[in-house]
XYZ file of C-alpha atoms in Angstrom:
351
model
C -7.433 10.276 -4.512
C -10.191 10.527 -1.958
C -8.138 11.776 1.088
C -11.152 14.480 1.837
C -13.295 11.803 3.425
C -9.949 10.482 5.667
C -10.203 13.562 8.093
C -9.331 16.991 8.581
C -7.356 18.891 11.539
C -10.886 20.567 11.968
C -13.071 17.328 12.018
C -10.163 14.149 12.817
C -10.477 10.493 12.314
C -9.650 7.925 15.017
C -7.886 4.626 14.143
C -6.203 1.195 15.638
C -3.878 -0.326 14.800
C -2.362 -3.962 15.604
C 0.539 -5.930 14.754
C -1.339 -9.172 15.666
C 0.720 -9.462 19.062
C 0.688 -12.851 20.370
C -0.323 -13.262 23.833
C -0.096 -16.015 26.423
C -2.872 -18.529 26.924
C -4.071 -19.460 30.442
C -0.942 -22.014 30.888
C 1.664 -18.924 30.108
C 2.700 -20.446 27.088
C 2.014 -18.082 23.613
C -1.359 -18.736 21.662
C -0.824 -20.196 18.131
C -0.024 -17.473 15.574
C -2.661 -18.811 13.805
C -5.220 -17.840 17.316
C -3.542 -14.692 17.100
C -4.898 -13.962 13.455
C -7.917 -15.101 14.724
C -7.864 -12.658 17.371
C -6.871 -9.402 15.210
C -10.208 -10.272 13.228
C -12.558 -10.341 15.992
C -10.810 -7.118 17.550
C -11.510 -5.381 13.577
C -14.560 -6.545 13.729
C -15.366 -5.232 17.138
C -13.754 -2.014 16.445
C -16.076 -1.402 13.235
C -19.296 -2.188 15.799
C -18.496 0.551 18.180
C -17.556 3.323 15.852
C -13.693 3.352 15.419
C -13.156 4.951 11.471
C -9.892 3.362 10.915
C -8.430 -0.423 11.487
C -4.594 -0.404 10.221
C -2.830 -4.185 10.724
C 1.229 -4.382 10.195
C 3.305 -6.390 8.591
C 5.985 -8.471 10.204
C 7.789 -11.768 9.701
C 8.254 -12.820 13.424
C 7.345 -15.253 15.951
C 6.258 -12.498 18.334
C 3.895 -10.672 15.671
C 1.265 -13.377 13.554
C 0.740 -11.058 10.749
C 2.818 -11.268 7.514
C 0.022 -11.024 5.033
C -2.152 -7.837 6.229
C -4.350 -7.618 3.046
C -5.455 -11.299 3.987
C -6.561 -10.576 7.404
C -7.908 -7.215 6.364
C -10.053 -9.391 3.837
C -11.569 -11.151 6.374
C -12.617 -8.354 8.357
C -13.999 -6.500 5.557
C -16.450 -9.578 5.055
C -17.553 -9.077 8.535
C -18.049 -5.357 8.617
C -19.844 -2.301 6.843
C -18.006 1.210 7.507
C -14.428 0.768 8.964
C -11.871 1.715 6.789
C -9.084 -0.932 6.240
C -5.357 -0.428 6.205
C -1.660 -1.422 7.266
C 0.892 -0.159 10.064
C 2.928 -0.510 8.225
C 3.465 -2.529 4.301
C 6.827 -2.833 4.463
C 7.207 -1.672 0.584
C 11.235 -2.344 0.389
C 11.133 -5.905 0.401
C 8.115 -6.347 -1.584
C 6.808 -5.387 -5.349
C 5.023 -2.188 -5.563
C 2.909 -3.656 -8.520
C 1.694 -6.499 -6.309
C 0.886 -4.566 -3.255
C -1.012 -2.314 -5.643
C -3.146 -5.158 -6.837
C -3.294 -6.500 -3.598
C -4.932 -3.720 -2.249
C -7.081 -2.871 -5.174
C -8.401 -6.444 -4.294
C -8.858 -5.659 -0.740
C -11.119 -2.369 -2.024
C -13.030 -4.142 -4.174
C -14.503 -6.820 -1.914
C -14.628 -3.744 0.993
C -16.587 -1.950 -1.393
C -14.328 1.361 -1.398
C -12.854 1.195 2.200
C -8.827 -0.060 1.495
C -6.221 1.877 1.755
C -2.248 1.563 2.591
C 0.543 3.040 4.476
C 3.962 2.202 2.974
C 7.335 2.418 4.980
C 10.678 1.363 5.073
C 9.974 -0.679 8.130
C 11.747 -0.524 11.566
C 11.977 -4.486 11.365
C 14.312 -6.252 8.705
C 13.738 -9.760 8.888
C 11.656 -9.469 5.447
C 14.629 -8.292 4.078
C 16.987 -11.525 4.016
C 13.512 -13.243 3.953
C 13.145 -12.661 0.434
C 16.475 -11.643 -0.993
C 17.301 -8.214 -0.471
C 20.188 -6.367 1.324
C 20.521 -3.903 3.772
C 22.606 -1.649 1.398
C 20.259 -1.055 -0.568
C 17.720 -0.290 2.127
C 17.109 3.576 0.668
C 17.231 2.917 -2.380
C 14.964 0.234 -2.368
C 12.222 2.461 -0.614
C 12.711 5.462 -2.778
C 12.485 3.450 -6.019
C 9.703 1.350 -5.387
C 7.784 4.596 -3.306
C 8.127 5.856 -6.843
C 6.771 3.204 -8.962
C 3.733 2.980 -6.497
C 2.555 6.950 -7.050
C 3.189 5.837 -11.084
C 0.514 3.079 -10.357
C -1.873 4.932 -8.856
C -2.533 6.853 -11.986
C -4.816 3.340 -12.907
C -2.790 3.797 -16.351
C -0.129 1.959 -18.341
C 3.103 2.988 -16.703
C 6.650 3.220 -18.590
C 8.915 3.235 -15.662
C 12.689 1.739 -15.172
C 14.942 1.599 -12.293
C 17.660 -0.301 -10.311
C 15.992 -2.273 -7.650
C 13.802 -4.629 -10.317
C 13.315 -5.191 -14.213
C 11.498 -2.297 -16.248
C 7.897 -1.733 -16.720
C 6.393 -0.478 -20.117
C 3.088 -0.305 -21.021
C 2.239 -1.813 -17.570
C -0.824 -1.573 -15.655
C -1.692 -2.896 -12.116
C -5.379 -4.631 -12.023
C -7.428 -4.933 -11.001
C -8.781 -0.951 -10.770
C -10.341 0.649 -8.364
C -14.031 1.826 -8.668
C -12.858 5.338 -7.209
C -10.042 5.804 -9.880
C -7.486 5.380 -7.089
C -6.485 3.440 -4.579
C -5.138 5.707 -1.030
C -1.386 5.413 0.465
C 0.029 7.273 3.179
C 3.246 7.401 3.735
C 4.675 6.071 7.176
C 7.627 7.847 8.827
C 10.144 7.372 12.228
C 10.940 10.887 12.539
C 13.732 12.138 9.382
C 13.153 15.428 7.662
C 13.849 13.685 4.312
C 11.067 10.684 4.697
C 8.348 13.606 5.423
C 9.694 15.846 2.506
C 9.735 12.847 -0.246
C 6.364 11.834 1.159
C 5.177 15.470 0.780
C 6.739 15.696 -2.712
C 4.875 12.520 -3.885
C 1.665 13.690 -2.635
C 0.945 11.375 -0.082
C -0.415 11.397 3.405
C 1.875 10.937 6.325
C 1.825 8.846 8.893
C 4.220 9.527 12.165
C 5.157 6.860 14.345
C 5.374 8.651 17.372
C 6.885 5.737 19.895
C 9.656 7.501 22.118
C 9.771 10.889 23.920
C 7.028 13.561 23.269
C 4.623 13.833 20.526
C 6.032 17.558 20.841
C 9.351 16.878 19.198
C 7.011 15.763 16.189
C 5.412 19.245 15.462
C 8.765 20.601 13.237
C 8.484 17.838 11.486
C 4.845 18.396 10.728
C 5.576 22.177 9.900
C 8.025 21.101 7.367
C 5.713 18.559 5.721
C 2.695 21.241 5.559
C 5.368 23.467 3.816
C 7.096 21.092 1.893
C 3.742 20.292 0.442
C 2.707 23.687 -0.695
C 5.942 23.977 -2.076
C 5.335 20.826 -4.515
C 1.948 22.623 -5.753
C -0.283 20.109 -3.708
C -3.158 20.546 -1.658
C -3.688 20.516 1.744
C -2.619 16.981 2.876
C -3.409 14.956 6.074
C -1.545 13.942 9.028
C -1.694 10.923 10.962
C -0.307 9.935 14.459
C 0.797 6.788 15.574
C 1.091 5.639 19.153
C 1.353 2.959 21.452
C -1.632 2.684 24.592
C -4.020 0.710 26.383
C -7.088 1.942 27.682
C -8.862 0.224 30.792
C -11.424 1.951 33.438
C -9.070 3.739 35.743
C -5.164 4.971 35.334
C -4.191 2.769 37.762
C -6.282 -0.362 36.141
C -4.798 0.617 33.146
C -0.927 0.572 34.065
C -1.256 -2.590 35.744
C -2.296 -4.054 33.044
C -0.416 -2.661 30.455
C 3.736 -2.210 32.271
C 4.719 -5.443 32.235
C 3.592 -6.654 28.508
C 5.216 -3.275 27.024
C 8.118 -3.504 29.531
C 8.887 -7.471 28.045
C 8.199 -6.566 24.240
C 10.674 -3.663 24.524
C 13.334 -5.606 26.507
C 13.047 -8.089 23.476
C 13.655 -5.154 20.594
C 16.421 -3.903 22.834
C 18.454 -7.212 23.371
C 17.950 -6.652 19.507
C 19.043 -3.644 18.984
C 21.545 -2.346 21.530
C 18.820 -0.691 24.125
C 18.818 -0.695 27.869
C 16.206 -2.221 29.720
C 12.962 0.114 30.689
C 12.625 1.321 33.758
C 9.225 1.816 35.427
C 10.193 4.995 35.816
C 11.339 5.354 32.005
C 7.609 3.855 31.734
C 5.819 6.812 34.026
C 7.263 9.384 32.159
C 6.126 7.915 28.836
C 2.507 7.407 30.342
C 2.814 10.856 31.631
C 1.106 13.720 30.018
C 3.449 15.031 27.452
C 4.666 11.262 26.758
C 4.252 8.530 23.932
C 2.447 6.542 25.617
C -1.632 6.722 25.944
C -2.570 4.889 28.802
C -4.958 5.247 31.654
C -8.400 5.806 31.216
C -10.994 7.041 29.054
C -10.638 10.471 30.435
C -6.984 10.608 30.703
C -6.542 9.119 26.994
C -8.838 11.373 25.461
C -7.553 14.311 27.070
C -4.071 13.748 26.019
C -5.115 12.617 22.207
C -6.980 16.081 22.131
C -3.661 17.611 23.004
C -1.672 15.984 20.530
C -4.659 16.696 17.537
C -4.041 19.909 18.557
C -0.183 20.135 18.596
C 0.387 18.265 15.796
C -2.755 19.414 13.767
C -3.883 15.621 13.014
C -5.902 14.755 10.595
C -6.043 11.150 12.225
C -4.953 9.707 15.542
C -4.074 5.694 15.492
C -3.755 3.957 18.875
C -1.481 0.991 18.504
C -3.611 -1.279 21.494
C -1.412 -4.432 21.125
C 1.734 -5.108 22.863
C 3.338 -7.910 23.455
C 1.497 -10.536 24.919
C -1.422 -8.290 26.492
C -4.340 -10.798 26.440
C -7.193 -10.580 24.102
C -10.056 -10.107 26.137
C -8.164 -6.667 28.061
C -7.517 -5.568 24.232
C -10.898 -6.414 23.699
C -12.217 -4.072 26.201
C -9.567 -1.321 25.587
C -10.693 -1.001 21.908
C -14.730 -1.077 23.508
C -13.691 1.556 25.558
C -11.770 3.707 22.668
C -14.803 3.541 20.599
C -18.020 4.300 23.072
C -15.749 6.756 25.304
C -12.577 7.895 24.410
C -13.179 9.135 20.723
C -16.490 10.519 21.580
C -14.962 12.079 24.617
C -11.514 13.357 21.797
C -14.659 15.302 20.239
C -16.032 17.167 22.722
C -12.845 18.527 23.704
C -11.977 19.478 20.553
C -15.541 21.143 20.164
């Protein structure tokens, strides 16, 4: 399926990834969500220009976050670049149809000429879920079924397949194909043994989202993947890391910048979701070495991604550089500074 050329623990890729964030214009009020799009294209296209490998965009259906449609936006960039590779943070595959993301995506290959590719979760957001008809209850099996018609798919064959979450298939084939016979999913995971076992069973790639304490608590989970998949007879599979940062030209440029937008967006998912407020001190200790958080500067970034490749054994490392409403332009120049320093900087130390 073409996951040799998407990195190695030995030789690892470096990615982005956005949720198309809307910021505040210069009268404090939120850009358009159509501006926002906008925005995510130019920072793609920027990203491809100063050597990033990997552009993933997520899905949400929020006022907050522009992007509901990633294969769309990804299309655009793809028209405006030549190497990047193109993906999602996540597809939320519950509350959609595996056969059309499939052929969505197959799409998105074509007209990149080879460089699509998809990371499927359950999400961590369920607004899509009431959006188009489907409950909570079945919010397993939903994933678990669908996960499974997807792998069926990617065979580029007629599929017989039946479950409980939507009608049969037989003799059904997603199109359009692929030129490479295949079309690459990862899997995306929060942190439970039994997302990173299935995702190992299936053969897929894994993606952590590593948001909250230390990328440390991460590297059982990792083990048991890596086991888990020589158990299921497959090769060697990769690993990829997800975390929130912001990269500017000195630490302390860096958390200015970057406290106050992370400190609102996460004040806004906890009113949601039963969380207290963040602390800057909660903050420091994320930013710290051994924390979640990757920000400071091109030095300090690339010295802690190094350590995480290493602890982890990545394969890939994605820097989520949006939050909140962090303006464009200091995105802009976080993702100029990823590229030229930090990821050339991530090699060195990693010899």
């Amino acid at each position: 399926m073409g996951y040799e050329i998407l990195g190695t623990p030995q030789r690892p890729t470096f990615g982005l990834d956005t949720f198309g964030d809307v910021e505040n214009g210069a009268d404090g009020q939120p850009v358009s969500q159509a501006e926002a799009i906008r925005q995510v294209v130019a920072e793609g296209v920027l990203a491809d220009q100063v050597g990033v490998d990997y552009f993933g965009v997520g899905e949400h259906h929020r006022a907050e976050m522009a992007v509901s449609s990633p294969d769309v936006v990804l299309a655009a960039i793809a028209g405006q670049t030549e190497r990047i590779r193109l993906g999602t943070a996540v597809t939320v595959l519950s509350s959609d149809d595996p056969v059309r993301v499939y052929e969505r995506f197959a799409t998105l290959d074509a007209v990149s000429r080879g460089r699509a590719e998809v990371t499927l979760g359950r999400g961590s957001f369920t607004e899509s879920f009431p959006l188009f008809g489907y409950s909570l209850e079945d919010y397993e099996a939903l994933f678990a079924e669908k996960l499974d018609l997807f792998t069926h798919l990617q065979g580029e064959k007629p599929v017989d397949w039946s479950g409980t979450v939507r009608p049969a298939l037989e003799g059904a084939q997603a199109f359009p194909v692929t030129e490479s016979g295949s079309l690459p999913a990862w899997v995306g995971v929060g942190g439970t043994p039994q997302s990173v076992v299935r995702a190992a069973a299936y053969g897929l790639p894994l993606v952590m989202a590593v948001i909250g304490g230390s990328p440390e608590r991460f590297a059982p989970l990792a083990d048991l993947y890596r086991r888990a998949v020589k158990e299921a007879g497959h090769q060697e599979l990769p690993i990829s890391m997800h975390s929130p940062g912001h990269v500017a030209e000195t630490d302390e440029l860096a958390v200015a910048q970057h406290f106050s937008h992370h400190q609102a967006a996460f004040a806004k998912i906890g009113a949601e979701r039963g969380w207290g407020p963040m602390s800057r001190a909660d903050y420091d200790a994320m930013a710290g070495p051994r924390g979640a958080l990757f920000v400071g500067s091109p030095e300090t970034v690339a010295r802690k991604i190094a350590w995480a490749v290493r602890a982890l054994g990545l394969s890939r490392f994605q820097l989520k550089y949006s939050v909140g409403s962090l303006p464009h332009e200091q995105r802009l120049n976080s993702i100029r500074l990823y590229g030229e320093q930090v990821v050339p900087r991530v090699k060195e130390l990693l010899g």
